[in-house]
Short mmCIF file of C-alpha atoms in Angstrom, two decimals:
data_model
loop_
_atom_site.label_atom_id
_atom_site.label_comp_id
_atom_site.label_asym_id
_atom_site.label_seq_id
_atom_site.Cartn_x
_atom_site.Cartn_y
_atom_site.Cartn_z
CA UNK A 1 0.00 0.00 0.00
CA UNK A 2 1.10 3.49 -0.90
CA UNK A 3 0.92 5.76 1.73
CA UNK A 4 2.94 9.08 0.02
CA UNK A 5 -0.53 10.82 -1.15
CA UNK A 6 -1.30 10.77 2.69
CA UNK A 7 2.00 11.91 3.71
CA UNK A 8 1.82 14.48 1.20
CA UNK A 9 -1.20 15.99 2.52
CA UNK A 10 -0.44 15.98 6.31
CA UNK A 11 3.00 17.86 5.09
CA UNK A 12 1.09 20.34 3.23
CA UNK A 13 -1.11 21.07 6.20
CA UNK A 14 1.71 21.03 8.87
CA UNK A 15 3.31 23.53 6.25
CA UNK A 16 0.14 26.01 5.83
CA UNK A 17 0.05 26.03 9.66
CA UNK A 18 4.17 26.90 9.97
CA UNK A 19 2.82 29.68 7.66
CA UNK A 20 -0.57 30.73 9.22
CA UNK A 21 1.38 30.95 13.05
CA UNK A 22 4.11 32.98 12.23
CA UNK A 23 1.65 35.80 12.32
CA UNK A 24 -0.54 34.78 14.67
CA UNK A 25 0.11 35.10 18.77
CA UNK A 26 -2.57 34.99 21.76
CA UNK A 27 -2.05 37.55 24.40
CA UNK A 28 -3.83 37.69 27.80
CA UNK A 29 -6.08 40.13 26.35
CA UNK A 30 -6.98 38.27 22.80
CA UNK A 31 -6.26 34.47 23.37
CA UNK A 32 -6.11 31.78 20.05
CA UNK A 33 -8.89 29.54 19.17
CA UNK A 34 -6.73 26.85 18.32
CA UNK A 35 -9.03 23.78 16.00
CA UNK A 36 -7.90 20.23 15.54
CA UNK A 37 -10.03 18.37 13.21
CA UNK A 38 -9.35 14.16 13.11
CA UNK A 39 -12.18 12.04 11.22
CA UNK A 40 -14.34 11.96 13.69
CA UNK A 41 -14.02 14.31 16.01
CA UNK A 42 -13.33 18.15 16.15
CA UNK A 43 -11.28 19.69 18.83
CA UNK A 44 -11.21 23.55 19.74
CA UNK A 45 -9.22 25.30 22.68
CA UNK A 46 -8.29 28.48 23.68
CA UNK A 47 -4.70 29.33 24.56
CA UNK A 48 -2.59 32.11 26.22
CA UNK A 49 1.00 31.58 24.71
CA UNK A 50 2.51 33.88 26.19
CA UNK A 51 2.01 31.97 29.84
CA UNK A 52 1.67 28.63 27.46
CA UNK A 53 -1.41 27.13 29.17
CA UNK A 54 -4.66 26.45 27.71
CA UNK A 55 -8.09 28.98 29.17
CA UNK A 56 -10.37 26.74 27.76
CA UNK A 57 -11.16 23.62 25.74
CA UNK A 58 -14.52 22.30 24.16
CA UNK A 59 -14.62 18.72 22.33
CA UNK A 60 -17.30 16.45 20.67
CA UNK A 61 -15.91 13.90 22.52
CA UNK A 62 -16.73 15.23 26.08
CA UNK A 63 -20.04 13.36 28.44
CA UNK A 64 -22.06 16.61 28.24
CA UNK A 65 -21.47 17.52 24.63
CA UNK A 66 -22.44 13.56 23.75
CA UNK A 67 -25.39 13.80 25.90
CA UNK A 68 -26.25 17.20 24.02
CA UNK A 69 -26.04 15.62 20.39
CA UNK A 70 -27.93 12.78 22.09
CA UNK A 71 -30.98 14.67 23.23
CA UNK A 72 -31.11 16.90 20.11
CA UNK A 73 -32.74 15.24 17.23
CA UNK A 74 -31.67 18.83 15.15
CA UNK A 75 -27.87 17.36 14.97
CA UNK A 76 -27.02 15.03 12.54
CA UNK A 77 -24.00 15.88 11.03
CA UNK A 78 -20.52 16.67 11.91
CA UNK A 79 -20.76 20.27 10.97
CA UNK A 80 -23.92 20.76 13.14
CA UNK A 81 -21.73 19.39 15.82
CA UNK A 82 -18.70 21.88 15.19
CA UNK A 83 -21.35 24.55 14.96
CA UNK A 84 -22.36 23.14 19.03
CA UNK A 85 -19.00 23.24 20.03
CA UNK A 86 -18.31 26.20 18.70
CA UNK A 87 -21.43 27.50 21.33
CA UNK A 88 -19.85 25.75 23.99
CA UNK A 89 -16.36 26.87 23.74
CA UNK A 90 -17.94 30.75 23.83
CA UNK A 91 -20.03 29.80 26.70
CA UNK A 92 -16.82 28.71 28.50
CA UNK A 93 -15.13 31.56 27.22
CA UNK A 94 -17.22 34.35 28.31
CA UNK A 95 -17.04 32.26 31.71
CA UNK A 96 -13.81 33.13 31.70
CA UNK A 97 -13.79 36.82 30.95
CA UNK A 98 -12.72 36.22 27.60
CA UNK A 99 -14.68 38.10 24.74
CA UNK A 100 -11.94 38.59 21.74
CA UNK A 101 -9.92 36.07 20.37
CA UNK A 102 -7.45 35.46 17.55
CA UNK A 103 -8.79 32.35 15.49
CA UNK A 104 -6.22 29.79 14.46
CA UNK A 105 -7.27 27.47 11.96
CA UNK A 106 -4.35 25.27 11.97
CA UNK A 107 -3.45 24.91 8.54
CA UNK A 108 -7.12 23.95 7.61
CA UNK A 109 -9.02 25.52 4.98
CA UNK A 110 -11.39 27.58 5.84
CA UNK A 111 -14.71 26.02 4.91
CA UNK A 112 -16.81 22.97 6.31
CA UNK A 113 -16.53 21.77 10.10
CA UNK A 114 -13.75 24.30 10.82
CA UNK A 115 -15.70 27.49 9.44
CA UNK A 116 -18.64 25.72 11.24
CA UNK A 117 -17.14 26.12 14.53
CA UNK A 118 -16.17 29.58 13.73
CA UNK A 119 -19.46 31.01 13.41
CA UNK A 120 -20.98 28.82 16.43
CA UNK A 121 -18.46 30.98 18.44
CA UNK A 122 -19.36 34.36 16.72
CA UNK A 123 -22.93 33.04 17.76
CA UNK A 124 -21.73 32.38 21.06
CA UNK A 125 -20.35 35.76 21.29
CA UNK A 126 -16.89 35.43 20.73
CA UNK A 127 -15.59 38.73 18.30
CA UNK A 128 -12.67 37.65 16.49
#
């Protein structure tokens, strides 16, 4: 089995991302959304780098976000769940006193579950 298209693509991303965070920084005052997309599951967090810690962190693999795709017949896809998270993460956020952020796609393109999650954070009430 070949396995170089694969390679190829994961290089491409890691080098789009190199790219995307030389510009990009969160401060105390305007954290990054940082989003991790696998197959199945999409992963969002917030992060100070300049004390390197993460604020906070939404997933659809968490109980309460399960039980929430569970109970709501409305979500059937996994852009309707990056669009929940998305929520989440800005209820967590303005938890946390946070209201602007810098959005980090990670080397993603811009469009499906990751543009998804964006806008369920604008929703949320994130500005960014």
């Amino acid at each position: 089995m070949n396995k170089k298209p694969k390679l190829k693509k994961v290089a491409a991303r890691i080098r789009r991302k190199k790219h995307v965070r030389r510009n990009l920084f969160g401060v105390a005052e305007m954290p990054r959304l940082s989003v991790f997309r696998s197959n199945c599951h999409i992963y969002a967090q917030i992060i100070n780098d300049n004390d390197g810690n993460t604020i906070v962190s939404c997933n659809s693999n968490m109980k309460e976000i399960k039980s929430m795709i569970d109970s709501n017949e409305n979500i059937k896809t996994k852009t309707d769940i990056a669009t929940l998270i998305g929520e989440e993460l800005a209820k967590k956020a303005l938890a946390a006193n946070i209201s602007a952020i810098v959005f980090d796609r990670n080397g993603y393109l811009y469009h499906g579950r990751v543009k998804a999650l964006a806008e369920g954070a604008r929703k949320g009430g994130l500005k960014f």
